[in-house]
Coordinates of N, CA and C in Angstrom, one line a residue:
X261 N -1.5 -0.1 33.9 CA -0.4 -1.1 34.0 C 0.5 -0.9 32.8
X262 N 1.6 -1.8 32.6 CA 3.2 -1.3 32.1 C 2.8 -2.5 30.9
X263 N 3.1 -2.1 29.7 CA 3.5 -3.4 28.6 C 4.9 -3.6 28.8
X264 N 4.7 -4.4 28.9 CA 5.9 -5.2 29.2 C 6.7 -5.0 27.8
X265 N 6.3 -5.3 26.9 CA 6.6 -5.8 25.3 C 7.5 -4.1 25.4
X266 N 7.2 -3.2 26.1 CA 8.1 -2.1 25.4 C 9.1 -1.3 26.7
X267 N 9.2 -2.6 27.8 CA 10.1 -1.9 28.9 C 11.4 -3.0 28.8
X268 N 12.1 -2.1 29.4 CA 13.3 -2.7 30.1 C 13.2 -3.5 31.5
X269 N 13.7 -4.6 31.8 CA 13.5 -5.6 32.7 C 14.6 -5.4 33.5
X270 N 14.8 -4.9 35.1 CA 15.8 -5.3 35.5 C 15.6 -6.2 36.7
X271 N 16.1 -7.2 37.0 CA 16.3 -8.4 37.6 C 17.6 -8.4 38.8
X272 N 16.8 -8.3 39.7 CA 17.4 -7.6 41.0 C 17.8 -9.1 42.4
X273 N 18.9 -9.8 42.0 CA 18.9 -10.9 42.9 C 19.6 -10.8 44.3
X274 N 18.4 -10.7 45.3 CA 19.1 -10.7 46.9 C 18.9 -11.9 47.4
X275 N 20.1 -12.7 47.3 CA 19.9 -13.7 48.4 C 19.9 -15.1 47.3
X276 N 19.0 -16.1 47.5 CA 18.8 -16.9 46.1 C 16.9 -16.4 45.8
X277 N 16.5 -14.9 46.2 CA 15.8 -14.7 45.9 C 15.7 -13.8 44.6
X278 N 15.0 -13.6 43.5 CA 14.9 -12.8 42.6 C 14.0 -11.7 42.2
X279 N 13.7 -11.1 41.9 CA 12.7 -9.6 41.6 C 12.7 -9.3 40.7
X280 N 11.7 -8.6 39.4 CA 11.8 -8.2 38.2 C 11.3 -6.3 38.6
X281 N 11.6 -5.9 37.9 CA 11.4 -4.5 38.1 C 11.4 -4.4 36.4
X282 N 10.3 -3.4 36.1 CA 10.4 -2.8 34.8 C 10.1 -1.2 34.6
X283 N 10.8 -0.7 33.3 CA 11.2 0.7 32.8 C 10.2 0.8 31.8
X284 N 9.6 1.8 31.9 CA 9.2 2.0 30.5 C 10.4 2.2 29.7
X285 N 10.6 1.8 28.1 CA 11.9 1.6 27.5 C 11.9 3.2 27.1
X286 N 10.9 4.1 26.7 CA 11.4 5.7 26.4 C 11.4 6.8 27.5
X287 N 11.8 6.0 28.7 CA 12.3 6.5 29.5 C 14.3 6.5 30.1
X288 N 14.3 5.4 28.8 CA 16.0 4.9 28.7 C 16.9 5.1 27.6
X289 N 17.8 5.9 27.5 CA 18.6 6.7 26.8 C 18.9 5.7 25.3
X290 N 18.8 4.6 25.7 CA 19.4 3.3 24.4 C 18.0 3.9 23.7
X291 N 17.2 3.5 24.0 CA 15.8 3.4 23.0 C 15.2 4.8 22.9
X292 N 15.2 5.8 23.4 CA 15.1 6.9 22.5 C 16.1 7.4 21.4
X293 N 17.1 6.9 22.0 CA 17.8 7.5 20.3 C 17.8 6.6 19.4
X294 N 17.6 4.7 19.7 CA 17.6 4.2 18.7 C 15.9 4.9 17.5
X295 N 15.1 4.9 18.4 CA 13.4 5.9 17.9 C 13.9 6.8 17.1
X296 N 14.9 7.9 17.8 CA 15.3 9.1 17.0 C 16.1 8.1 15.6
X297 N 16.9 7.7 15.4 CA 17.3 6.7 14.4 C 18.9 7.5 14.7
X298 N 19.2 7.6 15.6 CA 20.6 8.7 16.1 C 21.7 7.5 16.3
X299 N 21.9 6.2 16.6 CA 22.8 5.2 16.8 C 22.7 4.0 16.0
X300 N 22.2 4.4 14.6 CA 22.2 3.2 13.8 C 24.0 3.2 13.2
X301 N 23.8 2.0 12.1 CA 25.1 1.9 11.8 C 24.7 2.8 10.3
X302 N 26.2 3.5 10.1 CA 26.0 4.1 8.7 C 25.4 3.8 7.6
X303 N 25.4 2.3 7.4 CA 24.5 1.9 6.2 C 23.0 2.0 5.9
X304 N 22.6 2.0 7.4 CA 20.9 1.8 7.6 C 20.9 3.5 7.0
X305 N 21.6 4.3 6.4 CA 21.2 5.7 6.3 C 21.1 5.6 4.5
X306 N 21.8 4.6 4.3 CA 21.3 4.3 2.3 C 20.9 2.9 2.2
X307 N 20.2 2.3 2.9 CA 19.9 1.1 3.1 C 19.0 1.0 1.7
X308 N 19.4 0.1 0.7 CA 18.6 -0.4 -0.5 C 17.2 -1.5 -0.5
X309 N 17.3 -2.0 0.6 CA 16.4 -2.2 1.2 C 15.0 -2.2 1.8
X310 N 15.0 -1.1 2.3 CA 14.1 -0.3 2.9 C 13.5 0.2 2.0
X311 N 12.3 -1.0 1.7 CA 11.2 -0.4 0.6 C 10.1 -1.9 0.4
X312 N 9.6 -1.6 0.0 CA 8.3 -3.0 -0.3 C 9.1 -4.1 -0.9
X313 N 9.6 -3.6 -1.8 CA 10.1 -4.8 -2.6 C 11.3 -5.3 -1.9
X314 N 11.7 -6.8 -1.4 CA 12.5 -7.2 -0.6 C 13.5 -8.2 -1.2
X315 N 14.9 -8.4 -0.9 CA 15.2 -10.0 -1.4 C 15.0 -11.0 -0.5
X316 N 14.5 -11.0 0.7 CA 14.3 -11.8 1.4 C 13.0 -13.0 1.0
X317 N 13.0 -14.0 1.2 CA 11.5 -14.7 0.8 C 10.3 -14.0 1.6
X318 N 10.5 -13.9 3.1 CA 9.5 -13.1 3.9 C 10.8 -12.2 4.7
X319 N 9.3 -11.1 4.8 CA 9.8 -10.1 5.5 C 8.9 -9.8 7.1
X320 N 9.8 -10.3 8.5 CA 8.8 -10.0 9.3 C 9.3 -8.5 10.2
X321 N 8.1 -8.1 10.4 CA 8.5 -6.9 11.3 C 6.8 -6.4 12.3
X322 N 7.4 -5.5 12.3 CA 6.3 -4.2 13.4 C 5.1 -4.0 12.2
X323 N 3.7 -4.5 12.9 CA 2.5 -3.7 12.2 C 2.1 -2.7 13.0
X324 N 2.8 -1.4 13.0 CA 2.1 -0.2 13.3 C 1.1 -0.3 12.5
X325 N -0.1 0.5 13.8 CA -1.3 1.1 12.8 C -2.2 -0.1 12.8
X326 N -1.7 -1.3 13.1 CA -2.5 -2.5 13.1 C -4.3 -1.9 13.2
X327 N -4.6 -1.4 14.4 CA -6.0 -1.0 14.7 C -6.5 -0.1 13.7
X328 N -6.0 0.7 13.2 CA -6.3 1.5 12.5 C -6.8 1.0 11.1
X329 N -6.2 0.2 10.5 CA -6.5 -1.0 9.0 C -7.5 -2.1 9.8
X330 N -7.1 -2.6 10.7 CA -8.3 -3.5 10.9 C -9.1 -3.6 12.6
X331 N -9.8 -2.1 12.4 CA -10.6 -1.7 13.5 C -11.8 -2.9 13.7
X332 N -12.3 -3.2 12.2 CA -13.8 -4.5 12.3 C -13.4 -5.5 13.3
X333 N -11.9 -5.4 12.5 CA -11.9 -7.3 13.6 C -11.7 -7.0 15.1
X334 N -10.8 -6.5 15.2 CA -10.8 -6.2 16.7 C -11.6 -5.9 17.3
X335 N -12.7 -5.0 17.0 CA -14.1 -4.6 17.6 C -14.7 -6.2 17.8
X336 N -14.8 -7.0 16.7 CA -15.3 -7.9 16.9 C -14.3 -9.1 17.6
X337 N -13.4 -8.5 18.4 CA -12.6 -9.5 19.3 C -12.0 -10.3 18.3
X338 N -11.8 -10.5 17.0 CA -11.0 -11.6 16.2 C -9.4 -11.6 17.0
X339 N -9.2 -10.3 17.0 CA -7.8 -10.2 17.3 C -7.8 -9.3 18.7
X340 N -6.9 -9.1 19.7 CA -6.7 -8.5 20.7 C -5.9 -7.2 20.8
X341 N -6.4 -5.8 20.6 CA -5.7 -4.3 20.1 C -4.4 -4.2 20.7
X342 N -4.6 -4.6 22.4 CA -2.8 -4.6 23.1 C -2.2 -5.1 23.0
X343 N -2.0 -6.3 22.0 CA -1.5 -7.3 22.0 C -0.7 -6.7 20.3
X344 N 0.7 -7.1 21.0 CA 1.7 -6.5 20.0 C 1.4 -7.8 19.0
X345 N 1.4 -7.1 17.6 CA 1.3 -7.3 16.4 C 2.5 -7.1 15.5
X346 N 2.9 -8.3 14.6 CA 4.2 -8.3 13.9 C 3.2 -8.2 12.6
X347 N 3.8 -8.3 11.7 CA 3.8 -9.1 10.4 C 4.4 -9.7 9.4
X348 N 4.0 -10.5 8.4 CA 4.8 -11.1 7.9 C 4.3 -11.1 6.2
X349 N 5.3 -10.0 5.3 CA 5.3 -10.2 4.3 C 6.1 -11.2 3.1
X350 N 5.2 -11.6 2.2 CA 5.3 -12.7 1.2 C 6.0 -12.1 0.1
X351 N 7.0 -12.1 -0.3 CA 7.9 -11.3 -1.2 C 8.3 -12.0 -2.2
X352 N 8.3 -13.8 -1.9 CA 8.6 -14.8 -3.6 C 7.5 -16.0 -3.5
X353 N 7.2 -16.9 -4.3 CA 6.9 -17.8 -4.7 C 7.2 -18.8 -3.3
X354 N 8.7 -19.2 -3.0 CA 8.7 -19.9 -2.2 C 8.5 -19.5 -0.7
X355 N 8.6 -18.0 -0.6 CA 8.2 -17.7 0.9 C 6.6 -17.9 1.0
X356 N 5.7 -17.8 0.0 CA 4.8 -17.9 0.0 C 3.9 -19.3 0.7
X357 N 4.9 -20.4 0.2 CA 5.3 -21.9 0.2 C 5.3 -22.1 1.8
X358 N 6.4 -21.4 2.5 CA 6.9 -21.3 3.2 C 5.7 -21.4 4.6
X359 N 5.2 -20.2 4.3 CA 4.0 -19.5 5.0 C 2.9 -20.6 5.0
X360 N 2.6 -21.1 3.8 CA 1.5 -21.7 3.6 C 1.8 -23.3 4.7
X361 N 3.2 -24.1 4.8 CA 3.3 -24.8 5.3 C 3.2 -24.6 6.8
X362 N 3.6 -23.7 7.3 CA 3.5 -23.2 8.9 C 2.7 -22.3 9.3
X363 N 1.6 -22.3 8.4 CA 0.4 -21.3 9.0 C -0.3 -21.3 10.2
X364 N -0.8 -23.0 10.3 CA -1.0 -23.5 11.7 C -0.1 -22.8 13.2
X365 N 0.8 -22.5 12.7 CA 1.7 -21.8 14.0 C 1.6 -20.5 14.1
X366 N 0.9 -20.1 13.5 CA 0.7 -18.4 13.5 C -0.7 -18.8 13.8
X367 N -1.3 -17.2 14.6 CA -2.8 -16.5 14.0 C -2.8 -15.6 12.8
X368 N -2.8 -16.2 12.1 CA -2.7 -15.2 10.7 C -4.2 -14.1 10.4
X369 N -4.1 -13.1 10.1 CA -5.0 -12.0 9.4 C -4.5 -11.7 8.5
X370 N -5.0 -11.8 6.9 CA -4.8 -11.4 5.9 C -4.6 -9.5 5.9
X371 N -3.6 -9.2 5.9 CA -4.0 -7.7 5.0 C -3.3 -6.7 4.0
X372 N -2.9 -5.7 4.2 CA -2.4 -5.4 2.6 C -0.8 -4.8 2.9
X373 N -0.2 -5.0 2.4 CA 1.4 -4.5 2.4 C 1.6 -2.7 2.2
X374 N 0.8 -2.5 1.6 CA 0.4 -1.0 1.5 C 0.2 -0.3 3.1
X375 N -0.8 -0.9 3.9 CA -1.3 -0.6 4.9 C 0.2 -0.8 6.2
X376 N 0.6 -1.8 6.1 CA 1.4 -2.0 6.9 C 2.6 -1.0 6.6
X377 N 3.6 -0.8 5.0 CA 4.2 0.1 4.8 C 3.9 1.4 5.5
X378 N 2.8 1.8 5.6 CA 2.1 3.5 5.8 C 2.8 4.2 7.0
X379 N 2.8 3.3 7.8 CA 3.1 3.8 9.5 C 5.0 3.0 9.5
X380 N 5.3 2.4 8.7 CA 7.0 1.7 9.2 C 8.0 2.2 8.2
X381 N 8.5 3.2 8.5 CA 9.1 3.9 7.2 C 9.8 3.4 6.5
X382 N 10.6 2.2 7.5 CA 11.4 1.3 6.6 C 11.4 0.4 5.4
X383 N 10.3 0.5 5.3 CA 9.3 -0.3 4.3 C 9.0 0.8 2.9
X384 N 9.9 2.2 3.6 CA 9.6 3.6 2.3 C 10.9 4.1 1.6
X385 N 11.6 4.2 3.0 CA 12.6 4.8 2.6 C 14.2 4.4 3.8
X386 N 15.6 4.7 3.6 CA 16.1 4.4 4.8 C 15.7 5.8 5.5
X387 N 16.1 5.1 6.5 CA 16.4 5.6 7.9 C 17.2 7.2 7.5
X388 N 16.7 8.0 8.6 CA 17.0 9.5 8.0 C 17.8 9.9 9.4
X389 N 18.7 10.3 9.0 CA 19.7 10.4 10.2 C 19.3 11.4 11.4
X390 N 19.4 11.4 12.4 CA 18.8 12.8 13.6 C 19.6 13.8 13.5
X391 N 19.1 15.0 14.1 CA 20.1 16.1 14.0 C 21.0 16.0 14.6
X392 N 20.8 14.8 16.0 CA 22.1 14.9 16.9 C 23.1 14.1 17.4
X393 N 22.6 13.1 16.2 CA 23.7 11.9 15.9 C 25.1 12.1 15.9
X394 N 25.7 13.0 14.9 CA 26.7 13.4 15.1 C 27.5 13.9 16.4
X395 N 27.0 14.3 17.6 CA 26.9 15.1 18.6 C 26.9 14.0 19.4
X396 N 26.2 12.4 18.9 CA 25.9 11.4 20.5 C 27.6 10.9 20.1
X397 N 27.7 10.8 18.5 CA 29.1 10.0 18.6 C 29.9 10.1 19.0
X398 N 30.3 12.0 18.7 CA 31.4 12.4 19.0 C 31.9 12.0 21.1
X399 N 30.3 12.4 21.8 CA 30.6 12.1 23.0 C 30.8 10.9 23.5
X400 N 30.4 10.1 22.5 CA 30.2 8.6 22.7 C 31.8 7.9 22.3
X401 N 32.8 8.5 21.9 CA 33.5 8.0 21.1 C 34.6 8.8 22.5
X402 N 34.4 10.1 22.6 CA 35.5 10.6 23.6 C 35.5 10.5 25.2
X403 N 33.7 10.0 25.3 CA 33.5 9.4 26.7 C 33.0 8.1 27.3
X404 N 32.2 7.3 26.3 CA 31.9 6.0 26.3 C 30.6 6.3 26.3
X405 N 30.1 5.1 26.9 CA 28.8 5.3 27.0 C 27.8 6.3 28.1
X406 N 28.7 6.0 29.1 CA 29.0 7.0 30.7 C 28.5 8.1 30.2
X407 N 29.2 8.4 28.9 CA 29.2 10.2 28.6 C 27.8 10.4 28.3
X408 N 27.4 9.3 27.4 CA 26.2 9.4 26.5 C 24.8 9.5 27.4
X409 N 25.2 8.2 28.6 CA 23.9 8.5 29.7 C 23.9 9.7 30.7
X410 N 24.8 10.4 30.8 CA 24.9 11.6 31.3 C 24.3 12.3 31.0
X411 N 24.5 12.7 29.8 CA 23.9 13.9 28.7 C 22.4 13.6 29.0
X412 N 22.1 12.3 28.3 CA 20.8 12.0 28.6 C 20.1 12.2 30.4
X413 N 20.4 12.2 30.9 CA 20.0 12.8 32.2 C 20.2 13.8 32.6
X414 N 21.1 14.6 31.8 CA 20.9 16.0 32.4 C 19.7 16.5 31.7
X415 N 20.1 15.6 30.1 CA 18.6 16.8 29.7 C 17.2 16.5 30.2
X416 N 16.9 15.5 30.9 CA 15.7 14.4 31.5 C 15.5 15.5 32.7
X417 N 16.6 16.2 33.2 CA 15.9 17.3 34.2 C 17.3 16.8 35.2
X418 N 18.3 16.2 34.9 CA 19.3 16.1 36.4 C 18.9 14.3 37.6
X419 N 19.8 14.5 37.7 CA 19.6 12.7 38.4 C 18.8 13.0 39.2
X420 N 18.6 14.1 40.3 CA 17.5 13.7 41.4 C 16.0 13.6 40.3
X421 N 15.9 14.4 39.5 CA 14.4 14.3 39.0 C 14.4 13.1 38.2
X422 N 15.2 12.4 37.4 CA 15.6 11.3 36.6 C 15.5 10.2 37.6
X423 N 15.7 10.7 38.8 CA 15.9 9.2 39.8 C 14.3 9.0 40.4
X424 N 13.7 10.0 40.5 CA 12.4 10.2 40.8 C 11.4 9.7 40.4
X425 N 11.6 10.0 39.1 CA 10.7 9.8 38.3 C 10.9 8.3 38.3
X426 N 12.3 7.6 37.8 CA 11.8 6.2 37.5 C 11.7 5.4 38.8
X427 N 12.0 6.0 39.8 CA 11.5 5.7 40.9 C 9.8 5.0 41.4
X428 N 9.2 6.3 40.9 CA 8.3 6.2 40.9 C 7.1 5.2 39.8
X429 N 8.2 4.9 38.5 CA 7.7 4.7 37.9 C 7.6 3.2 38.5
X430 N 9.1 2.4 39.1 CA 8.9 1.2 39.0 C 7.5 0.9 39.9
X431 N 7.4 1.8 41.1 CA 6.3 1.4 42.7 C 5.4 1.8 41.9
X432 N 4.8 2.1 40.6 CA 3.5 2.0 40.1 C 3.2 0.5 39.5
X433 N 4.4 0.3 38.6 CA 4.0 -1.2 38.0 C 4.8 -1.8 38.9
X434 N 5.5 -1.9 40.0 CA 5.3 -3.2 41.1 C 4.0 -3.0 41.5
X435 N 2.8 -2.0 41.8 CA 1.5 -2.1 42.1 C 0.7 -2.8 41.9
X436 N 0.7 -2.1 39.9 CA 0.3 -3.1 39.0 C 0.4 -3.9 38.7
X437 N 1.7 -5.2 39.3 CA 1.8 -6.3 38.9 C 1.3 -6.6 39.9
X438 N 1.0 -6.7 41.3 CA 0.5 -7.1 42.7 C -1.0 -7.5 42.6
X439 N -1.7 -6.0 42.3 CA -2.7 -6.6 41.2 C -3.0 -7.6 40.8
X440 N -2.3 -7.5 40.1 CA -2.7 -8.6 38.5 C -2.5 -10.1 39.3
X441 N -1.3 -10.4 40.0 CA -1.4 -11.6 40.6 C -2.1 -11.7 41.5
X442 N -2.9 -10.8 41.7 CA -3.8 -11.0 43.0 C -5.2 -11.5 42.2
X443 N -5.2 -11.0 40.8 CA -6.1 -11.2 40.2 C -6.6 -12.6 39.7
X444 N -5.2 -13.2 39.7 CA -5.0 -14.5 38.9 C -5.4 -15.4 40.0
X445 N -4.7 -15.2 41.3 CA -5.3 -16.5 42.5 C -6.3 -16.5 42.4

């Protein structure tokens, strides 16, 4: 089955009836080059930032690697492995405060800032530009976006195999969701 947490939703209305259909998202030209870091804005490329130490009170983001730092608990079911995982670092005095008043609204697991930096680079260094950034602008700038998803499907293999594939992809997780609600009655 499809995580949802990392596809694209498209919502298909015939009639006053409605349909969800989903993408895997690195199957779609936005989120592979956002991945590549190829369509950020120029600043995220000297971003002062992008390091443990924050001005923010908390910092929340992506815990990559989650399983990997804390294999015990999950084994022991504390926490659920597919289940996307944020976190939230404590960077002053008062974010700490902060945290401590609204803990009740989280499932909180203590762990180390170290661990979580290891796998999210942004937490090391900025953002390191791709080789072919320059190359998406220039088409992006002289053809729109049109130009940009083009490129991306030609290099995906050409629209009939591009059409195929996500073709195919959606009639597996419409399967998989048929399933699942069949599971749930």
């Amino acid at each position: 089955s499809i995580r949802r947490s990392f596809c694209a939703r498209i919502d298909l209305q015939r009639g006053k009836r409605t349909s969800s259909l989903y993408l895997r998202s690195h199957e779609l030209s936005y989120y592979k080059y956002f991945l590549e870091s190829a369509i950020y804005r120029e600043n995220c490329y000297q971003c002062p930032y992008a390091r443990l130490e924050r001005a923010a009170d908390l910092t929340i983001g992506d815990y990559w690697g989650v399983g990997e730092y804390h294999a015990a608990q999950i084994t022991a079911d504390d926490m659920k492995h597919h289940s996307d995982w944020s976190c939230i670092l404590v960077n002053t005095d008062k974010g700490q405060r902060l945290l401590t008043q609204s803990a009740e609204s989280f499932d909180l697991i203590p762990s180390q800032a170290a661990w979580v930096a290891a796998q999210n680079h942004q937490l090391q260094h900025p953002s390191r530009k791709s080789d072919n950034r320059e190359s998406l602008l220039k088409l992006y700038h002289t053809q729109g976006y049109h130009g940009v998803e083009a490129a991306y499907v030609r290099a995906a293999g050409g629209k009939i195999r591009y059409a195929v594939r996500l073709l195919r992809q959606i009639r597996r997780n419409r399967k998989a969701h048929m399933n699942n609600e069949g599971r749930k009655a």
